């Protein structure tokens, strides 16, 4: 679908979103299209599953909107105009597709989002459980002015944005476990996978892939002990459209903060949401296991661990498990 057509459909959904009846004259006027053209657009939305009633003499009223759609997401974005949003029912991996279209020149801020993934990727070569109809799988293309050695800042920024988006959308106290796990009650609600193409001194493009367990009610046995979803935690289902839009709005906001105030502002917010620092942890990194106090993260997003032998180690990738509850020494 052409970008302008998609933008028009999103504007109609935005205008009708409150549930009130809006006159055809006003809608047509806002879009700058004739009554006949508006009618065609309303019918395109109906074909996509929107139920829009024509109320004689009054206008149009939105009666039902699909729970997950690109028009719905765009209509909720603070900067939705002109943004590329590629919405798919099924794809292998939104990260893989986003990396492909980024190589083809897709602009900063483009979003690839899917209802399900057949080859969802997690960190460290793991698989990401991606069934249809329940969760959010999305990837955002970034073209940041950062040297590759600061790429980890983008992971921290994405974790901060996703945690804050989920806090706003669900009311849950979502925390972050280094480097990028979204955690509630010790279980994993979501994760982030950063991939990028770079030259020695600049990132050409980066893709942040975000997976969030939203409405899943039963996880497969191998995840049952470690994973959770918003639905499992609150007993309520969220509209995935709202969750995805919150994430993109927060990402935009935190990218602006980083541009204006620098990476330290992102690190400070990460520390506010973090549940790793100040705890005794076990770290598995590059085939090595060590234990110690998670003291800090440095300006490049590395975890600073004071080992039991009293040495300071900087960890750039791996898994971290807390050994005891916080502040019990
Ligand atoms: C992790 O291991 O915690 C990271 C998980 C990242 C999963 C997301 S889902 C959307 C995007 N596409 C992928 O294939 N992976 C990321």
Short mmCIF file of C-alpha atoms and ligand atoms in Angstrom, two decimals:
data_model
loop_
_atom_site.label_atom_id
_atom_site.label_comp_id
_atom_site.label_asym_id
_atom_site.label_seq_id
_atom_site.Cartn_x
_atom_site.Cartn_y
_atom_site.Cartn_z
CA UNK A 1 0.00 0.00 0.00
CA UNK A 2 1.23 3.50 -0.83
CA UNK A 3 2.56 5.52 2.11
CA UNK A 4 0.01 8.34 1.67
CA UNK A 5 -2.89 5.88 1.54
CA UNK A 6 -1.67 4.23 4.75
CA UNK A 7 -1.26 7.60 6.39
CA UNK A 8 -4.84 8.54 5.41
CA UNK A 9 -6.22 5.31 6.88
CA UNK A 10 -4.33 5.95 10.12
CA UNK A 11 -5.70 9.49 10.30
CA UNK A 12 -9.25 8.19 9.90
CA UNK A 13 -8.64 5.67 12.70
CA UNK A 14 -7.09 8.43 14.83
CA UNK A 15 -10.13 10.69 14.27
CA UNK A 16 -12.66 7.91 14.99
CA UNK A 17 -10.61 6.35 17.78
CA UNK A 18 -12.50 7.97 20.66
CA UNK A 19 -15.71 6.19 19.60
CA UNK A 20 -17.59 9.36 18.73
CA UNK A 21 -19.40 9.90 15.41
CA UNK A 22 -17.46 12.15 13.05
CA UNK A 23 -19.05 13.75 10.01
CA UNK A 24 -17.91 12.73 6.54
CA UNK A 25 -17.46 16.40 5.76
CA UNK A 26 -14.99 16.85 8.62
CA UNK A 27 -13.09 13.66 7.84
CA UNK A 28 -12.94 14.45 4.11
CA UNK A 29 -11.89 18.03 4.92
CA UNK A 30 -9.06 16.87 7.22
CA UNK A 31 -7.74 14.50 4.58
CA UNK A 32 -8.42 16.88 1.68
CA UNK A 33 -10.42 14.25 -0.25
CA UNK A 34 -13.88 14.07 -1.83
CA UNK A 35 -16.84 12.18 -0.31
CA UNK A 36 -16.40 9.41 -2.86
CA UNK A 37 -12.67 9.06 -2.08
CA UNK A 38 -13.41 9.01 1.65
CA UNK A 39 -15.99 6.28 1.10
CA UNK A 40 -13.34 4.18 -0.70
CA UNK A 41 -10.91 4.62 2.19
CA UNK A 42 -13.58 3.66 4.72
CA UNK A 43 -14.19 0.52 2.67
CA UNK A 44 -10.45 -0.29 2.61
CA UNK A 45 -10.49 -0.12 6.40
CA UNK A 46 -13.55 -2.39 6.52
CA UNK A 47 -11.69 -4.89 4.33
CA UNK A 48 -8.90 -4.86 6.94
CA UNK A 49 -11.33 -5.86 9.69
CA UNK A 50 -12.46 -2.48 11.01
CA UNK A 51 -16.20 -2.20 11.56
CA UNK A 52 -17.19 1.35 10.72
CA UNK A 53 -20.85 2.26 10.82
CA UNK A 54 -22.29 5.00 8.64
CA UNK A 55 -24.77 6.85 10.88
CA UNK A 56 -27.33 8.53 8.58
CA UNK A 57 -27.12 12.33 8.69
CA UNK A 58 -24.31 12.23 11.26
CA UNK A 59 -21.21 10.58 9.85
CA UNK A 60 -19.02 7.59 10.67
CA UNK A 61 -18.51 5.70 13.89
CA UNK A 62 -15.86 3.11 14.69
CA UNK A 63 -17.53 0.07 16.26
CA UNK A 64 -14.70 -2.45 16.21
CA UNK A 65 -10.97 -2.19 15.53
CA UNK A 66 -8.61 -5.15 15.07
CA UNK A 67 -6.48 -5.59 18.16
CA UNK A 68 -3.16 -5.35 16.26
CA UNK A 69 -2.69 -3.28 13.11
CA UNK A 70 -0.30 -0.84 11.48
CA UNK A 71 -2.96 1.88 11.07
CA UNK A 72 -3.80 1.55 14.76
CA UNK A 73 -0.14 1.84 15.75
CA UNK A 74 0.51 4.80 13.47
CA UNK A 75 -2.59 6.62 14.76
CA UNK A 76 -1.12 6.46 18.30
CA UNK A 77 2.41 7.57 17.40
CA UNK A 78 3.59 11.06 18.31
CA UNK A 79 5.72 10.99 15.15
CA UNK A 80 3.78 8.62 12.89
CA UNK A 81 3.59 10.79 9.80
CA UNK A 82 5.82 9.52 7.01
CA UNK A 83 7.19 6.67 9.13
CA UNK A 84 7.68 3.31 7.44
CA UNK A 85 5.71 0.62 9.29
CA UNK A 86 5.89 -2.83 7.79
CA UNK A 87 3.28 -5.05 9.42
CA UNK A 88 3.28 -8.77 8.65
CA UNK A 89 1.12 -11.64 9.82
CA UNK A 90 4.10 -13.98 9.70
CA UNK A 91 7.80 -13.63 9.01
CA UNK A 92 10.93 -15.57 9.86
CA UNK A 93 12.38 -12.85 12.07
CA UNK A 94 11.51 -9.14 12.16
CA UNK A 95 15.20 -8.45 12.92
CA UNK A 96 16.32 -10.33 9.85
CA UNK A 97 13.85 -8.46 7.64
CA UNK A 98 14.71 -5.11 9.22
CA UNK A 99 18.45 -5.72 8.60
CA UNK A 100 17.62 -6.51 4.97
CA UNK A 101 15.51 -3.41 4.35
CA UNK A 102 18.01 -1.25 6.27
CA UNK A 103 20.71 -2.41 3.82
CA UNK A 104 18.32 -1.38 1.05
CA UNK A 105 18.18 2.15 2.51
CA UNK A 106 15.10 2.09 4.81
CA UNK A 107 15.19 5.27 6.91
CA UNK A 108 15.90 5.78 10.61
CA UNK A 109 12.82 4.97 12.68
CA UNK A 110 11.33 2.39 10.27
CA UNK A 111 9.44 -0.33 12.12
CA UNK A 112 8.97 -3.99 11.17
CA UNK A 113 6.35 -5.76 13.23
CA UNK A 114 4.77 -9.19 13.02
CA UNK A 115 1.99 -11.22 14.56
CA UNK A 116 4.23 -14.30 14.56
CA UNK A 117 7.79 -15.36 13.71
CA UNK A 118 8.87 -18.73 12.38
CA UNK A 119 12.55 -18.20 13.26
CA UNK A 120 12.51 -15.60 16.04
CA UNK A 121 16.06 -14.97 17.30
CA UNK A 122 17.16 -14.41 20.88
CA UNK A 123 20.53 -13.34 22.26
CA UNK A 124 23.55 -15.63 22.07
CA UNK A 125 22.10 -17.65 19.16
CA UNK A 126 19.01 -18.73 21.08
CA UNK A 127 15.50 -19.05 19.66
CA UNK A 128 12.76 -16.59 20.60
CA UNK A 129 9.37 -18.20 21.22
CA UNK A 130 7.06 -16.36 18.76
CA UNK A 131 3.54 -17.86 18.51
CA UNK A 132 0.73 -15.95 16.69
CA UNK A 133 -2.06 -13.86 18.20
CA UNK A 134 -0.58 -13.06 21.60
CA UNK A 135 2.73 -11.20 21.76
CA UNK A 136 4.65 -8.32 20.21
CA UNK A 137 7.65 -8.95 17.94
CA UNK A 138 9.07 -5.76 16.52
CA UNK A 139 12.29 -4.34 15.14
CA UNK A 140 13.21 -0.69 14.74
CA UNK A 141 15.89 0.57 12.36
CA UNK A 142 18.22 3.18 13.83
CA UNK A 143 20.88 5.26 12.13
CA UNK A 144 22.54 6.77 15.19
CA UNK A 145 25.54 9.07 15.25
CA UNK A 146 27.53 6.77 17.52
CA UNK A 147 30.84 4.93 17.18
CA UNK A 148 30.41 1.11 17.19
CA UNK A 149 32.10 0.82 20.60
CA UNK A 150 29.11 2.69 22.07
CA UNK A 151 26.53 0.42 20.41
CA UNK A 152 25.65 -1.16 23.77
CA UNK A 153 24.11 2.21 24.69
CA UNK A 154 21.42 1.43 22.11
CA UNK A 155 20.59 -1.81 23.91
CA UNK A 156 20.35 0.04 27.23
CA UNK A 157 18.23 2.74 25.60
CA UNK A 158 15.90 0.12 24.11
CA UNK A 159 15.56 -1.64 27.46
CA UNK A 160 14.77 1.66 29.21
CA UNK A 161 12.22 2.55 26.51
CA UNK A 162 10.53 -0.86 26.56
CA UNK A 163 10.41 -1.05 30.37
CA UNK A 164 8.89 2.43 30.60
CA UNK A 165 6.44 1.67 27.78
CA UNK A 166 5.29 -1.48 29.58
CA UNK A 167 5.03 0.32 32.90
CA UNK A 168 2.75 2.89 31.27
CA UNK A 169 0.68 0.35 29.31
CA UNK A 170 0.27 -2.24 32.09
CA UNK A 171 1.01 -0.56 35.41
CA UNK A 172 3.46 -3.38 36.18
CA UNK A 173 6.75 -2.57 37.91
CA UNK A 174 8.88 -3.80 35.04
CA UNK A 175 12.59 -3.95 35.88
CA UNK A 176 15.69 -4.54 33.77
CA UNK A 177 18.22 -7.31 34.31
CA UNK A 178 21.59 -6.68 32.67
CA UNK A 179 21.98 -6.40 29.80
CA UNK A 180 18.47 -6.25 28.40
CA UNK A 181 15.95 -8.58 30.01
CA UNK A 182 12.59 -7.09 30.96
CA UNK A 183 11.68 -8.68 34.27
CA UNK A 184 8.62 -8.88 36.51
CA UNK A 185 8.69 -10.87 39.72
CA UNK A 186 11.94 -12.57 38.69
CA UNK A 187 10.50 -13.85 35.39
CA UNK A 188 11.21 -12.69 31.87
CA UNK A 189 8.54 -10.53 30.24
CA UNK A 190 10.60 -9.53 27.23
CA UNK A 191 14.02 -9.21 25.67
CA UNK A 192 16.02 -7.13 23.25
CA UNK A 193 18.38 -8.15 20.47
CA UNK A 194 20.62 -5.53 18.90
CA UNK A 195 22.14 -6.21 15.50
CA UNK A 196 24.10 -3.79 13.36
CA UNK A 197 26.27 -3.12 10.35
CA UNK A 198 29.21 -0.89 11.00
CA UNK A 199 32.48 0.50 9.73
CA UNK A 200 35.42 0.89 12.13
CA UNK A 201 34.35 4.38 13.21
CA UNK A 202 30.60 4.51 12.58
CA UNK A 203 27.43 2.47 12.81
CA UNK A 204 25.87 2.28 9.34
CA UNK A 205 22.59 1.01 10.72
CA UNK A 206 21.43 -0.77 13.83
CA UNK A 207 18.29 -2.82 14.39
CA UNK A 208 16.79 -3.15 17.84
CA UNK A 209 14.56 -6.19 18.05
CA UNK A 210 12.08 -6.22 20.89
CA UNK A 211 10.02 -9.21 21.94
CA UNK A 212 7.33 -8.74 24.60
CA UNK A 213 5.10 -11.42 26.05
CA UNK A 214 1.78 -9.62 26.20
CA UNK A 215 -1.29 -11.88 26.25
CA UNK A 216 0.24 -15.35 26.35
CA UNK A 217 -1.56 -17.48 28.93
CA UNK A 218 0.40 -20.76 28.72
CA UNK A 219 4.07 -21.04 27.91
CA UNK A 220 5.63 -24.27 26.64
CA UNK A 221 7.05 -26.45 29.41
CA UNK A 222 10.67 -25.35 28.83
CA UNK A 223 9.73 -21.69 29.47
CA UNK A 224 7.02 -22.17 32.09
CA UNK A 225 9.36 -21.51 35.05
CA UNK A 226 11.27 -18.57 33.61
CA UNK A 227 8.87 -16.62 31.36
CA UNK A 228 5.85 -14.50 32.12
CA UNK A 229 3.44 -12.22 30.26
CA UNK A 230 1.43 -9.11 31.06
CA UNK A 231 -1.69 -11.30 31.09
CA UNK A 232 -0.16 -13.79 33.54
CA UNK A 233 0.90 -10.97 35.87
CA UNK A 234 -2.25 -8.82 35.77
CA UNK A 235 -5.05 -11.12 34.59
CA UNK A 236 -5.90 -8.53 31.91
CA UNK A 237 -5.26 -8.53 28.21
CA UNK A 238 -3.69 -5.50 26.56
CA UNK A 239 -4.16 -4.39 22.96
CA UNK A 240 -0.88 -5.13 21.24
CA UNK A 241 -1.40 -2.03 19.11
CA UNK A 242 -1.16 0.09 22.27
CA UNK A 243 1.92 -1.76 23.55
CA UNK A 244 3.79 -1.39 20.24
CA UNK A 245 2.89 2.31 19.93
CA UNK A 246 4.02 3.00 23.51
CA UNK A 247 7.37 1.31 22.73
CA UNK A 248 7.97 3.37 19.58
CA UNK A 249 6.97 6.62 21.34
CA UNK A 250 9.34 5.86 24.23
CA UNK A 251 12.18 4.92 21.84
CA UNK A 252 11.75 8.25 20.03
CA UNK A 253 11.71 10.12 23.33
CA UNK A 254 14.83 8.41 24.69
CA UNK A 255 16.72 8.85 21.40
CA UNK A 256 16.04 12.59 21.73
CA UNK A 257 17.22 12.55 25.36
CA UNK A 258 20.44 10.80 24.32
CA UNK A 259 21.01 13.31 21.50
CA UNK A 260 20.45 16.32 23.76
CA UNK A 261 21.95 15.17 27.07
CA UNK A 262 24.30 12.34 26.07
CA UNK A 263 24.49 8.65 26.94
CA UNK A 264 24.83 9.23 30.70
CA UNK A 265 21.16 10.28 30.90
CA UNK A 266 20.18 6.90 29.44
CA UNK A 267 22.53 5.07 31.82
CA UNK A 268 21.05 6.96 34.80
CA UNK A 269 17.53 5.89 33.80
CA UNK A 270 18.73 2.33 33.19
CA UNK A 271 20.12 2.30 36.75
CA UNK A 272 16.79 3.55 38.12
CA UNK A 273 15.03 0.56 36.52
CA UNK A 274 17.80 -1.98 37.04
CA UNK A 275 17.63 -4.90 39.43
CA UNK A 276 21.16 -6.26 38.85
CA UNK A 277 23.50 -3.71 40.45
CA UNK A 278 24.38 -4.07 44.11
CA UNK A 279 23.73 -7.83 44.05
CA UNK A 280 25.97 -10.84 44.23
CA UNK A 281 25.72 -12.47 40.81
CA UNK A 282 26.91 -15.43 38.80
CA UNK A 283 28.04 -14.46 35.32
CA UNK A 284 28.48 -16.78 32.35
CA UNK A 285 30.37 -14.98 29.61
CA UNK A 286 32.21 -16.49 26.65
CA UNK A 287 32.39 -19.97 28.21
CA UNK A 288 33.69 -18.63 31.54
CA UNK A 289 31.72 -18.57 34.79
CA UNK A 290 32.51 -16.14 37.57
CA UNK A 291 30.85 -14.89 40.72
CA UNK A 292 31.02 -11.49 42.37
CA UNK A 293 29.33 -8.21 43.12
CA UNK A 294 27.65 -6.42 40.19
CA UNK A 295 29.05 -2.99 41.01
CA UNK A 296 28.16 -0.74 38.10
CA UNK A 297 27.83 -0.37 34.36
CA UNK A 298 30.40 1.71 32.55
CA UNK A 299 29.91 4.34 29.81
CA UNK A 300 29.93 1.60 27.19
CA UNK A 301 27.20 -0.44 28.86
CA UNK A 302 29.57 -3.11 30.23
CA UNK A 303 28.79 -4.70 33.58
CA UNK A 304 31.46 -4.00 36.18
CA UNK A 305 31.86 -7.05 38.44
CA UNK A 306 34.08 -7.18 41.54
CA UNK A 307 34.99 -10.86 41.70
CA UNK A 308 35.26 -12.87 44.90
CA UNK A 309 39.05 -12.70 44.41
CA UNK A 310 38.83 -8.90 44.55
CA UNK A 311 39.47 -8.28 40.85
CA UNK A 312 37.40 -5.94 38.67
CA UNK A 313 36.03 -7.51 35.48
CA UNK A 314 34.23 -5.74 32.63
CA UNK A 315 31.59 -7.96 31.01
CA UNK A 316 30.28 -7.02 27.58
CA UNK A 317 28.07 -10.02 26.83
CA UNK A 318 26.71 -13.02 28.65
CA UNK A 319 24.10 -14.06 31.18
CA UNK A 320 23.79 -12.88 34.75
CA UNK A 321 21.89 -14.53 37.60
CA UNK A 322 21.44 -12.97 41.02
CA UNK A 323 22.69 -15.21 43.82
CA UNK A 324 20.66 -13.65 46.63
CA UNK A 325 17.82 -11.14 46.97
CA UNK A 326 18.92 -7.47 46.81
CA UNK A 327 20.64 -5.84 49.81
CA UNK A 328 21.02 -9.04 51.85
CA UNK A 329 24.72 -9.34 52.44
C1 LIG B 1 16.65 -12.09 24.15
O1 LIG B 1 17.24 -13.15 23.96
O2 LIG B 1 16.31 -11.74 25.28
C2 LIG B 1 16.35 -11.18 22.99
C3 LIG B 1 15.03 -11.51 22.34
C4 LIG B 1 14.68 -10.63 21.16
C5 LIG B 1 13.43 -11.11 20.45
C6 LIG B 1 12.96 -10.15 19.42
S1 LIG B 1 11.35 -10.54 18.80
C7 LIG B 1 11.50 -9.34 17.57
C8 LIG B 1 12.92 -9.41 17.06
N1 LIG B 1 13.04 -10.39 16.01
C9 LIG B 1 13.80 -11.43 16.38
O3 LIG B 1 14.04 -12.43 15.67
N2 LIG B 1 14.25 -11.25 17.62
C10 LIG B 1 13.81 -9.99 18.17
#
